[in-house]
Amino acid sequence: MNAENFQASERLVNAAYVRQGSQGRRAHELRLRALLEQKGKCPEDGWDESTVELFLHELAIMDSNNFLGNCGVGEREGRVVSGLVARRHYRLIHGIGRSGDISAVQPKAAGSSLLNKLTNSLVLDILKLAGVKTANSCFVVPMATGMSLTLCFLTLRHKRPQAKYIIWPRIDQKSCFKSMVTAGFEPVVIENVLEGDELRTDLKAVEAKIQELEADSILCIHSTTSCFAPRVPDRLEELAEMCAKYNIPHIVNNAYGVQSSKCMHLIQQGARRGRIDAFVQSLDKNFMVPVGGAIIAGFDDSFIQEISKMYPGRASASPSLDVLITLLTLGTKGYQRLLKERKEMFSYLSSAMKTLAEAYSERLLDTPHNPISLAMSLKELDEQSGTAITQLGSMLFTRQVSGARVVPRGTVQTVSGYTFEGFMAHTNKYPCAYLNAASAIGITKEDVDVFLKRLEKCLKALRKGKNDEKDSPVVNEDTVFDMEKCNIAEGDTKN
């Protein structure tokens, strides 16, 4: 409805009522105009769903497949046979990018192209808000973290055609390892060093390997921020300085690090003190959207654009659409609230797990450099029975506890032809078996309480030598810990 249509409406409905309706629509349009005039800066206050849907419908009618008189005779004309599928995508059917560049504008899809540009701008604004204030460029890619890392490595291949190795401080997660193999490079695994309970980057081993292989033969250093305890984020600042010293590119796997101010601070400091070429993060883990998208970001716009041009063909707009809707709904205030709540839950989970561990002659491993994941020893349980550790994992799973990881000692796993001893523990021989739990964005106090209640039941059953499968897998447990006793400080920014 434009001004002319509202004026025409006054012939049918009382003019005062029409003007009131016009003012109501204008309130929505003012939000849309502010978003466009501020070049995609994320709004402070979240939008209501009606404003978001109005905006998406406005974008959709800018695409040629939704033109009333459109006559398409090409092989890709945005035709969708199912109305349900069309509505699922808000009739934004053309996807994003062109055959030569995922960030390019499509002449017959102005709405989808605008959606792509705005999403990338909003995401960059959020990355800066989360702590990487000097990030200069980013784009959403419709691939998860592993394949997005592969895209970065393939882009670097053109810059360093003689390179064949990627130096990789070990983290026992298959997709980041396979990302290097899929790109055609040979991973050089650097074992971590044990400092107290923590597994940390062996900087001396990294530099020794650079000198042994020579810098020109090394594609990049592939480091990690977010990870399962007792491994902690890599020493990013020192690695970035090393990359600058030897003129070696540096790619950071920041899979679920956006939600952690500590991880984002490490990236910011690494870029300030040394060299970080790109950092990659997951959409689903950081923004609570469906799996299938990632953000590739960096400090040199030209290099990030090179990566986007390496993507072959057009791409699905679904991940961009999902994160755009989410950020417009939350606004910066809503996202910051979620980050704050996650930190509070980390402190709560840490205190509660420590209490439970001590009750069963175990301990919460001391991993202060890991801001998201926690680990509780299972030494007593491991000594009690050789199968008790894996049995605990099965018992938790059947009781609908997802995300907890039990890590036995001595597991051997082959990944893409490479054999890892002590797989899942990030080292060949960690001193004890343990259980992981994480305080990730969106976790609630109820999640923590139910998890601890079910974990305690499992530990109690195993201590008695019984796996009481007759217990109901779904129970309504009461709160088992008091928030005030967990010393959660208001505005705590350590994690």
Short mmCIF file of C-alpha atoms in Angstrom, two decimals:
data_model
loop_
_atom_site.label_atom_id
_atom_site.label_comp_id
_atom_site.label_asym_id
_atom_site.label_seq_id
_atom_site.Cartn_x
_atom_site.Cartn_y
_atom_site.Cartn_z
CA MET A 1 0.00 0.00 0.00
CA ASN A 2 1.53 3.30 -1.11
CA ALA A 3 0.20 6.83 -0.54
CA GLU A 4 -1.99 6.71 -3.66
CA ASN A 5 -3.61 3.44 -2.59
CA PHE A 6 -4.32 4.77 0.89
CA GLN A 7 -5.89 7.88 -0.65
CA ALA A 8 -8.07 5.71 -2.88
CA SER A 9 -9.08 3.66 0.17
CA GLU A 10 -10.63 6.75 1.74
CA ARG A 11 -13.44 6.49 -0.83
CA LEU A 12 -14.45 3.18 0.72
CA VAL A 13 -13.57 3.55 4.42
CA ASN A 14 -13.70 6.54 6.75
CA ALA A 15 -10.65 8.71 6.04
CA ALA A 16 -9.68 8.90 9.73
CA TYR A 17 -9.55 5.10 9.95
CA VAL A 18 -7.49 4.84 6.77
CA ARG A 19 -5.02 7.43 8.06
CA GLN A 20 -4.65 5.44 11.26
CA GLY A 21 -3.95 2.29 9.23
CA SER A 22 -1.45 4.23 7.13
CA GLN A 23 0.38 5.37 10.26
CA GLY A 24 0.51 1.79 11.51
CA ARG A 25 2.12 0.64 8.28
CA ARG A 26 4.51 3.59 8.34
CA ALA A 27 5.83 2.41 11.72
CA HIS A 28 6.89 -0.86 10.06
CA GLU A 29 8.37 0.96 7.06
CA LEU A 30 10.43 3.26 9.27
CA ARG A 31 12.22 0.21 10.66
CA LEU A 32 12.89 -1.05 7.15
CA ARG A 33 14.20 2.35 6.07
CA ALA A 34 16.49 2.61 9.10
CA LEU A 35 17.97 -0.81 8.29
CA LEU A 36 18.67 0.19 4.69
CA GLU A 37 19.96 3.69 5.47
CA GLN A 38 22.35 2.33 8.11
CA LYS A 39 23.70 -0.09 5.48
CA GLY A 40 22.79 -3.23 7.33
CA LYS A 41 23.69 -2.30 10.89
CA CYS A 42 21.86 -4.70 13.20
CA PRO A 43 19.01 -2.88 15.01
CA GLU A 44 19.33 -2.53 18.77
CA ASP A 45 15.79 -3.67 19.47
CA GLY A 46 14.42 -6.77 17.82
CA TRP A 47 11.60 -6.59 15.32
CA ASP A 48 8.24 -8.26 15.80
CA GLU A 49 7.41 -11.11 13.41
CA SER A 50 4.92 -9.05 11.38
CA THR A 51 7.63 -6.51 10.50
CA VAL A 52 10.09 -9.26 9.58
CA GLU A 53 7.52 -10.99 7.36
CA LEU A 54 6.53 -7.71 5.70
CA PHE A 55 10.18 -7.10 4.90
CA LEU A 56 10.67 -10.59 3.45
CA HIS A 57 7.57 -10.27 1.29
CA GLU A 58 8.83 -6.90 0.02
CA LEU A 59 12.13 -8.52 -0.90
CA ALA A 60 10.43 -11.47 -2.60
CA ILE A 61 8.33 -9.34 -4.98
CA MET A 62 11.58 -7.75 -6.22
CA ASP A 63 12.64 -11.13 -7.70
CA SER A 64 11.61 -11.89 -11.29
CA ASN A 65 9.93 -15.21 -10.44
CA ASN A 66 7.32 -13.19 -8.51
CA PHE A 67 6.69 -10.56 -11.23
CA LEU A 68 3.04 -10.67 -12.28
CA GLY A 69 3.85 -10.52 -15.99
CA ASN A 70 7.10 -12.49 -15.98
CA CYS A 71 7.76 -14.86 -18.88
CA GLY A 72 10.72 -17.12 -18.14
CA VAL A 73 12.29 -19.21 -20.91
CA GLY A 74 15.61 -20.07 -19.26
CA GLU A 75 16.71 -23.21 -17.44
CA ARG A 76 16.61 -21.48 -14.04
CA GLU A 77 13.55 -19.30 -13.60
CA GLY A 78 12.70 -19.81 -9.94
CA ARG A 79 9.95 -22.30 -10.67
CA VAL A 80 8.68 -24.23 -7.63
CA VAL A 81 5.97 -26.84 -8.05
CA SER A 82 5.05 -27.11 -4.36
CA GLY A 83 3.31 -24.20 -2.69
CA LEU A 84 4.52 -25.47 0.68
CA VAL A 85 8.14 -25.27 -0.49
CA ALA A 86 7.56 -21.78 -1.89
CA ARG A 87 6.08 -20.57 1.41
CA ARG A 88 8.89 -22.20 3.39
CA HIS A 89 11.36 -19.98 1.51
CA TYR A 90 9.10 -16.91 1.45
CA ARG A 91 9.18 -17.27 -2.37
CA LEU A 92 12.85 -16.24 -2.40
CA ILE A 93 13.76 -18.96 -4.85
CA HIS A 94 16.75 -17.69 -6.86
CA GLY A 95 19.36 -18.22 -4.14
CA ILE A 96 22.39 -15.95 -3.75
CA GLY A 97 25.34 -15.06 -5.96
CA ARG A 98 26.10 -15.87 -9.58
CA SER A 99 28.07 -18.64 -11.23
CA GLY A 100 31.37 -16.83 -10.67
CA ASP A 101 30.91 -15.28 -7.23
CA ILE A 102 28.68 -16.13 -4.27
CA SER A 103 28.58 -12.45 -3.28
CA ALA A 104 27.63 -11.10 -6.73
CA VAL A 105 24.30 -9.42 -7.47
CA GLN A 106 21.78 -11.30 -9.64
CA PRO A 107 20.11 -9.08 -12.28
CA LYS A 108 16.82 -10.98 -12.10
CA ALA A 109 16.82 -11.35 -8.31
CA ALA A 110 17.25 -7.90 -6.78
CA GLY A 111 15.40 -8.94 -3.62
CA SER A 112 17.51 -12.03 -2.98
CA SER A 113 20.67 -10.03 -3.74
CA LEU A 114 19.63 -7.36 -1.24
CA LEU A 115 18.93 -10.09 1.34
CA ASN A 116 22.45 -11.45 0.81
CA LYS A 117 24.13 -8.05 1.18
CA LEU A 118 22.12 -7.15 4.28
CA THR A 119 22.76 -10.49 5.96
CA ASN A 120 26.51 -10.19 5.47
CA SER A 121 26.41 -6.65 6.88
CA LEU A 122 24.36 -7.67 9.93
CA VAL A 123 26.65 -10.62 10.64
CA LEU A 124 29.75 -8.44 10.40
CA ASP A 125 28.15 -6.01 12.85
CA ILE A 126 27.52 -8.87 15.30
CA LEU A 127 31.10 -10.18 14.96
CA LYS A 128 32.36 -6.73 15.91
CA LEU A 129 29.89 -6.52 18.78
CA ALA A 130 31.06 -9.94 20.02
CA GLY A 131 34.67 -8.78 20.25
CA VAL A 132 36.49 -8.76 16.89
CA LYS A 133 36.15 -5.02 16.44
CA THR A 134 38.57 -4.68 13.52
CA ALA A 135 37.00 -7.40 11.36
CA ASN A 136 36.66 -5.82 7.94
CA SER A 137 34.73 -8.30 5.83
CA CYS A 138 32.66 -11.47 5.99
CA PHE A 139 30.11 -13.49 4.09
CA VAL A 140 27.66 -16.27 4.88
CA VAL A 141 28.33 -19.47 2.97
CA PRO A 142 25.78 -22.32 2.73
CA MET A 143 28.20 -24.94 3.99
CA ALA A 144 29.02 -26.03 7.53
CA THR A 145 32.35 -25.22 9.17
CA GLY A 146 34.42 -28.08 7.73
CA MET A 147 33.68 -27.38 4.07
CA SER A 148 34.05 -23.64 4.68
CA LEU A 149 37.56 -24.27 5.98
CA THR A 150 38.24 -26.33 2.84
CA LEU A 151 37.18 -23.34 0.72
CA CYS A 152 39.72 -21.17 2.56
CA PHE A 153 42.50 -23.69 1.97
CA LEU A 154 41.68 -23.98 -1.74
CA THR A 155 41.84 -20.19 -2.06
CA LEU A 156 45.28 -20.15 -0.44
CA ARG A 157 46.46 -22.81 -2.91
CA HIS A 158 46.46 -20.18 -5.67
CA LYS A 159 48.62 -17.90 -3.56
CA ARG A 160 51.07 -20.62 -2.49
CA PRO A 161 51.22 -23.17 -5.33
CA GLN A 162 54.32 -24.88 -3.91
CA ALA A 163 52.76 -25.53 -0.51
CA LYS A 164 51.73 -29.06 0.47
CA TYR A 165 51.50 -29.02 4.28
CA ILE A 166 49.12 -27.54 6.82
CA ILE A 167 50.40 -27.26 10.39
CA TRP A 168 47.62 -28.23 12.77
CA PRO A 169 47.76 -28.28 16.58
CA ARG A 170 45.79 -31.41 17.36
CA ILE A 171 42.10 -31.27 18.17
CA ASP A 172 40.14 -34.52 18.01
CA GLN A 173 37.28 -33.41 15.79
CA LYS A 174 36.91 -35.12 12.43
CA SER A 175 35.51 -32.39 10.20
CA CYS A 176 38.32 -29.88 10.75
CA PHE A 177 40.88 -32.62 10.05
CA LYS A 178 39.06 -33.82 6.94
CA SER A 179 38.77 -30.24 5.68
CA MET A 180 42.54 -30.24 5.11
CA VAL A 181 42.63 -33.68 3.48
CA THR A 182 39.67 -32.85 1.23
CA ALA A 183 41.52 -29.75 0.01
CA GLY A 184 44.42 -31.98 -1.01
CA PHE A 185 46.95 -31.06 1.68
CA GLU A 186 48.94 -33.10 4.15
CA PRO A 187 48.12 -32.26 7.78
CA VAL A 188 51.14 -31.99 10.04
CA VAL A 189 49.79 -32.86 13.47
CA ILE A 190 51.34 -31.02 16.42
CA GLU A 191 50.69 -32.82 19.68
CA ASN A 192 49.49 -30.69 22.60
CA VAL A 193 51.38 -30.30 25.85
CA LEU A 194 49.85 -31.04 29.25
CA GLU A 195 49.95 -28.06 31.63
CA GLY A 196 48.15 -29.03 34.83
CA ASP A 197 44.90 -30.49 33.56
CA GLU A 198 44.89 -28.41 30.37
CA LEU A 199 46.09 -29.41 26.91
CA ARG A 200 47.78 -26.40 25.34
CA THR A 201 49.56 -25.46 22.12
CA ASP A 202 53.17 -26.65 21.85
CA LEU A 203 54.67 -23.47 20.37
CA LYS A 204 58.20 -24.84 20.28
CA ALA A 205 57.06 -27.86 18.28
CA VAL A 206 55.17 -25.62 15.84
CA GLU A 207 58.21 -23.43 15.19
CA ALA A 208 60.52 -26.42 14.93
CA LYS A 209 58.24 -27.94 12.28
CA ILE A 210 58.17 -24.66 10.32
CA GLN A 211 61.96 -24.61 10.27
CA GLU A 212 62.12 -28.28 9.33
CA LEU A 213 59.63 -28.10 6.43
CA GLU A 214 60.50 -24.51 5.36
CA ALA A 215 57.88 -21.79 5.14
CA ASP A 216 57.27 -21.96 1.37
CA SER A 217 56.10 -25.58 1.62
CA ILE A 218 53.51 -24.72 4.31
CA LEU A 219 50.09 -23.56 3.14
CA CYS A 220 49.07 -22.20 6.54
CA ILE A 221 48.74 -22.79 10.24
CA HIS A 222 45.26 -24.06 11.07
CA SER A 223 44.47 -23.13 14.66
CA THR A 224 41.40 -23.59 16.88
CA THR A 225 39.55 -21.52 19.47
CA SER A 226 36.39 -23.31 20.69
CA CYS A 227 37.00 -26.93 21.71
CA PHE A 228 36.17 -29.67 24.20
CA ALA A 229 37.93 -29.48 27.57
CA PRO A 230 40.53 -30.34 28.76
CA ARG A 231 41.89 -28.96 25.51
CA VAL A 232 41.77 -25.18 25.54
CA PRO A 233 41.91 -22.58 22.75
CA ASP A 234 45.21 -22.42 20.94
CA ARG A 235 47.74 -19.73 21.85
CA LEU A 236 46.43 -17.58 19.03
CA GLU A 237 48.47 -14.48 19.72
CA GLU A 238 51.77 -16.38 19.69
CA LEU A 239 50.78 -18.38 16.61
CA ALA A 240 49.76 -15.16 14.82
CA GLU A 241 53.14 -13.62 15.64
CA MET A 242 54.84 -16.74 14.32
CA CYS A 243 52.83 -16.56 11.08
CA ALA A 244 53.85 -12.92 10.62
CA LYS A 245 57.49 -13.76 11.34
CA TYR A 246 57.67 -16.56 8.74
CA ASN A 247 55.12 -15.05 6.31
CA ILE A 248 52.75 -18.00 6.59
CA PRO A 249 48.95 -17.61 6.30
CA HIS A 250 46.84 -18.32 9.38
CA ILE A 251 43.30 -19.78 9.28
CA VAL A 252 41.35 -20.02 12.55
CA ASN A 253 38.61 -22.57 13.22
CA ASN A 254 36.29 -20.53 15.45
CA ALA A 255 33.41 -23.02 15.14
CA TYR A 256 31.36 -21.99 18.18
CA GLY A 257 33.58 -19.19 19.43
CA VAL A 258 31.37 -16.20 18.57
CA GLN A 259 29.39 -16.82 21.77
CA SER A 260 32.57 -16.50 23.85
CA SER A 261 34.12 -13.10 24.47
CA LYS A 262 37.36 -14.88 25.37
CA CYS A 263 37.59 -16.65 21.99
CA MET A 264 36.74 -13.46 20.11
CA HIS A 265 39.29 -11.51 22.13
CA LEU A 266 41.97 -14.04 21.17
CA ILE A 267 41.18 -13.49 17.49
CA GLN A 268 41.23 -9.72 17.88
CA GLN A 269 44.55 -9.78 19.70
CA GLY A 270 46.03 -12.25 17.24
CA ALA A 271 45.19 -9.95 14.35
CA ARG A 272 46.59 -6.96 16.22
CA ARG A 273 49.87 -8.60 17.18
CA GLY A 274 50.46 -10.84 14.20
CA ARG A 275 48.66 -12.44 11.27
CA ILE A 276 45.21 -13.97 10.92
CA ASP A 277 43.96 -14.30 7.34
CA ALA A 278 40.49 -15.69 8.00
CA PHE A 279 38.40 -17.11 10.82
CA VAL A 280 35.45 -19.45 10.27
CA GLN A 281 32.43 -19.95 12.52
CA SER A 282 29.25 -21.99 12.43
CA LEU A 283 25.81 -20.42 12.10
CA ASP A 284 23.87 -23.07 13.98
CA LYS A 285 26.22 -23.22 16.99
CA ASN A 286 26.38 -19.44 17.46
CA PHE A 287 22.98 -18.19 16.28
CA MET A 288 20.64 -21.12 16.95
CA VAL A 289 19.52 -21.66 13.35
CA PRO A 290 19.35 -24.96 11.39
CA VAL A 291 22.61 -26.67 10.43
CA GLY A 292 24.05 -25.83 7.03
CA GLY A 293 25.75 -22.46 7.12
CA ALA A 294 28.96 -20.76 8.25
CA ILE A 295 30.57 -17.33 8.31
CA ILE A 296 33.96 -16.74 6.73
CA ALA A 297 35.42 -13.50 8.07
CA GLY A 298 38.71 -11.66 8.09
CA PHE A 299 40.60 -8.39 8.26
CA ASP A 300 41.56 -7.99 4.59
CA ASP A 301 38.52 -7.43 2.39
CA SER A 302 40.34 -8.41 -0.79
CA PHE A 303 41.26 -11.86 0.56
CA ILE A 304 37.73 -12.54 1.84
CA GLN A 305 36.41 -11.56 -1.58
CA GLU A 306 38.86 -14.02 -3.17
CA ILE A 307 37.40 -16.79 -1.01
CA SER A 308 33.84 -15.86 -2.04
CA LYS A 309 34.82 -15.97 -5.71
CA MET A 310 36.32 -19.44 -5.21
CA TYR A 311 32.85 -20.83 -4.44
CA PRO A 312 31.63 -22.48 -7.67
CA GLY A 313 28.15 -21.50 -8.79
CA ARG A 314 25.16 -19.97 -7.11
CA ALA A 315 24.22 -20.98 -3.58
CA SER A 316 21.23 -21.63 -1.37
CA ALA A 317 19.87 -18.56 0.38
CA SER A 318 18.40 -20.61 3.25
CA PRO A 319 21.26 -20.08 5.76
CA SER A 320 21.35 -16.35 4.98
CA LEU A 321 17.58 -16.10 5.33
CA ASP A 322 17.61 -17.98 8.64
CA VAL A 323 20.28 -15.83 10.25
CA LEU A 324 18.75 -12.60 8.88
CA ILE A 325 15.38 -13.46 10.44
CA THR A 326 17.09 -14.42 13.72
CA LEU A 327 19.18 -11.27 14.04
CA LEU A 328 16.30 -8.96 13.10
CA THR A 329 14.12 -10.71 15.69
CA LEU A 330 16.75 -10.54 18.44
CA GLY A 331 18.42 -7.21 17.73
CA THR A 332 21.78 -6.48 19.33
CA LYS A 333 20.19 -6.23 22.78
CA GLY A 334 18.62 -9.67 22.43
CA TYR A 335 21.84 -11.29 21.24
CA GLN A 336 23.86 -9.65 24.01
CA ARG A 337 21.30 -10.94 26.53
CA LEU A 338 21.83 -14.49 25.24
CA LEU A 339 25.62 -14.10 25.54
CA LYS A 340 25.26 -12.86 29.11
CA GLU A 341 22.96 -15.73 30.06
CA ARG A 342 25.40 -18.24 28.60
CA LYS A 343 28.20 -16.90 30.79
CA GLU A 344 26.02 -17.13 33.85
CA MET A 345 25.11 -20.72 33.01
CA PHE A 346 28.80 -21.57 32.54
CA SER A 347 29.52 -20.46 36.10
CA TYR A 348 26.46 -22.32 37.37
CA LEU A 349 27.31 -25.53 35.48
CA SER A 350 30.92 -25.37 36.63
CA SER A 351 29.99 -25.01 40.31
CA ALA A 352 27.30 -27.68 40.13
CA MET A 353 29.53 -30.21 38.34
CA LYS A 354 32.29 -29.60 40.87
CA THR A 355 29.90 -30.37 43.73
CA LEU A 356 28.64 -33.54 42.07
CA ALA A 357 32.14 -34.72 41.16
CA GLU A 358 33.39 -34.39 44.72
CA ALA A 359 30.40 -36.36 46.01
CA TYR A 360 31.55 -39.31 43.88
CA SER A 361 35.31 -39.02 44.63
CA GLU A 362 35.94 -37.36 41.27
CA ARG A 363 36.91 -33.80 40.43
CA LEU A 364 36.13 -31.07 37.94
CA LEU A 365 39.26 -30.74 35.81
CA ASP A 366 40.92 -27.35 36.15
CA THR A 367 40.64 -25.80 32.68
CA PRO A 368 40.35 -22.03 33.23
CA HIS A 369 41.33 -21.20 29.63
CA ASN A 370 38.32 -23.02 28.17
CA PRO A 371 35.33 -20.64 28.31
CA ILE A 372 32.61 -23.03 27.07
CA SER A 373 33.40 -26.68 27.81
CA LEU A 374 33.97 -28.43 31.15
CA ALA A 375 35.36 -31.86 32.01
CA MET A 376 34.76 -34.06 35.04
CA SER A 377 37.15 -36.91 35.79
CA LEU A 378 35.87 -40.51 35.77
CA LYS A 379 38.94 -42.07 37.38
CA GLU A 380 37.10 -43.99 40.09
CA LEU A 381 34.57 -45.31 37.60
CA ASP A 382 37.29 -46.33 35.16
CA GLU A 383 39.16 -48.27 37.84
CA GLN A 384 35.93 -49.98 38.90
CA SER A 385 35.25 -51.55 35.49
CA GLY A 386 36.77 -51.55 32.02
CA THR A 387 33.36 -51.00 30.42
CA ALA A 388 31.85 -48.58 32.93
CA ILE A 389 32.90 -45.46 30.98
CA THR A 390 31.19 -46.39 27.73
CA GLN A 391 28.26 -47.75 29.74
CA LEU A 392 27.83 -44.33 31.34
CA GLY A 393 27.62 -42.75 27.88
CA SER A 394 24.95 -45.24 26.83
CA MET A 395 22.95 -44.69 30.02
CA LEU A 396 22.96 -40.92 29.55
CA PHE A 397 21.91 -41.23 25.92
CA THR A 398 19.00 -43.55 26.70
CA ARG A 399 17.88 -41.06 29.36
CA GLN A 400 17.72 -38.36 26.68
CA VAL A 401 20.85 -36.47 27.71
CA SER A 402 22.38 -35.16 24.49
CA GLY A 403 25.69 -33.40 24.02
CA ALA A 404 27.53 -34.96 26.97
CA ARG A 405 30.67 -36.84 25.90
CA VAL A 406 32.32 -39.64 27.84
CA VAL A 407 35.95 -40.04 26.86
CA PRO A 408 37.61 -43.35 27.74
CA ARG A 409 41.37 -43.82 27.68
CA GLY A 410 43.18 -45.60 24.89
CA THR A 411 40.69 -45.19 22.03
CA VAL A 412 42.32 -45.57 18.60
CA GLN A 413 40.61 -44.00 15.59
CA THR A 414 41.64 -43.74 11.93
CA VAL A 415 40.48 -40.60 10.12
CA SER A 416 41.16 -40.22 6.38
CA GLY A 417 44.06 -42.64 6.63
CA TYR A 418 45.63 -41.07 9.73
CA THR A 419 45.62 -42.99 13.00
CA PHE A 420 45.12 -41.14 16.29
CA GLU A 421 45.85 -42.71 19.65
CA GLY A 422 43.69 -41.59 22.55
CA PHE A 423 41.17 -40.21 20.09
CA MET A 424 38.61 -37.77 21.55
CA ALA A 425 41.07 -36.79 24.30
CA HIS A 426 43.23 -34.56 22.00
CA THR A 427 46.36 -36.39 23.12
CA ASN A 428 47.81 -39.92 23.03
CA LYS A 429 47.54 -40.62 26.74
CA TYR A 430 45.50 -38.29 28.90
CA PRO A 431 45.89 -39.19 32.61
CA CYS A 432 42.23 -40.11 33.16
CA ALA A 433 38.90 -40.82 31.53
CA TYR A 434 36.43 -37.95 31.77
CA LEU A 435 33.01 -36.60 30.88
CA ASN A 436 32.38 -33.37 28.95
CA ALA A 437 29.50 -30.94 29.24
CA ALA A 438 29.27 -27.50 27.64
CA SER A 439 27.52 -24.25 28.43
CA ALA A 440 26.59 -23.17 24.92
CA ILE A 441 24.33 -20.34 23.83
CA GLY A 442 20.69 -21.05 24.60
CA ILE A 443 21.32 -23.41 27.52
CA THR A 444 18.96 -22.94 30.47
CA LYS A 445 19.09 -23.59 34.19
CA GLU A 446 16.56 -26.36 33.70
CA ASP A 447 18.89 -28.06 31.18
CA VAL A 448 21.71 -28.02 33.74
CA ASP A 449 19.55 -29.25 36.61
CA VAL A 450 18.02 -32.12 34.63
CA PHE A 451 21.42 -33.16 33.27
CA LEU A 452 22.98 -33.28 36.74
CA LYS A 453 20.04 -35.16 38.21
CA ARG A 454 20.22 -37.82 35.50
CA LEU A 455 24.01 -37.98 35.66
CA GLU A 456 23.85 -38.56 39.41
CA LYS A 457 21.34 -41.39 38.94
CA CYS A 458 23.64 -43.05 36.40
CA LEU A 459 26.72 -42.70 38.62
CA LYS A 460 24.81 -44.10 41.57
CA ALA A 461 23.61 -47.08 39.53
CA LEU A 462 27.09 -47.81 38.20
CA ARG A 463 28.61 -47.52 41.67
CA LYS A 464 26.21 -50.28 42.77
CA GLY A 465 27.16 -52.29 39.69
CA LYS A 466 23.66 -51.94 38.23
CA ASN A 467 22.38 -50.31 35.09
CA ASP A 468 18.78 -49.75 36.14
CA GLU A 469 17.18 -49.46 32.71
CA LYS A 470 13.72 -49.58 34.34
CA ASP A 471 14.04 -45.92 35.30
CA SER A 472 11.78 -43.70 33.24
CA PRO A 473 13.89 -41.95 30.53
CA VAL A 474 11.91 -38.77 31.01
CA VAL A 475 11.38 -37.42 34.52
CA ASN A 476 10.34 -34.07 35.94
CA GLU A 477 13.23 -33.41 38.29
CA ASP A 478 13.25 -30.66 40.88
CA THR A 479 15.98 -28.04 40.92
CA VAL A 480 19.08 -29.53 42.49
CA PHE A 481 21.34 -26.48 42.88
CA ASP A 482 20.91 -22.93 44.03
CA MET A 483 22.04 -20.20 41.60
CA GLU A 484 23.18 -17.91 44.42
CA LYS A 485 25.54 -20.58 45.78
CA CYS A 486 27.34 -20.76 42.44
CA ASN A 487 28.89 -17.28 42.79
CA ILE A 488 27.64 -15.98 39.44
CA ALA A 489 28.83 -12.40 39.18
CA GLU A 490 26.66 -9.85 37.41
CA GLY A 491 28.28 -8.79 34.15
CA ASP A 492 31.00 -11.45 34.37
CA THR A 493 33.03 -11.25 31.12
CA LYS A 494 35.64 -13.94 31.69
CA ASN A 495 34.07 -16.38 29.25
#
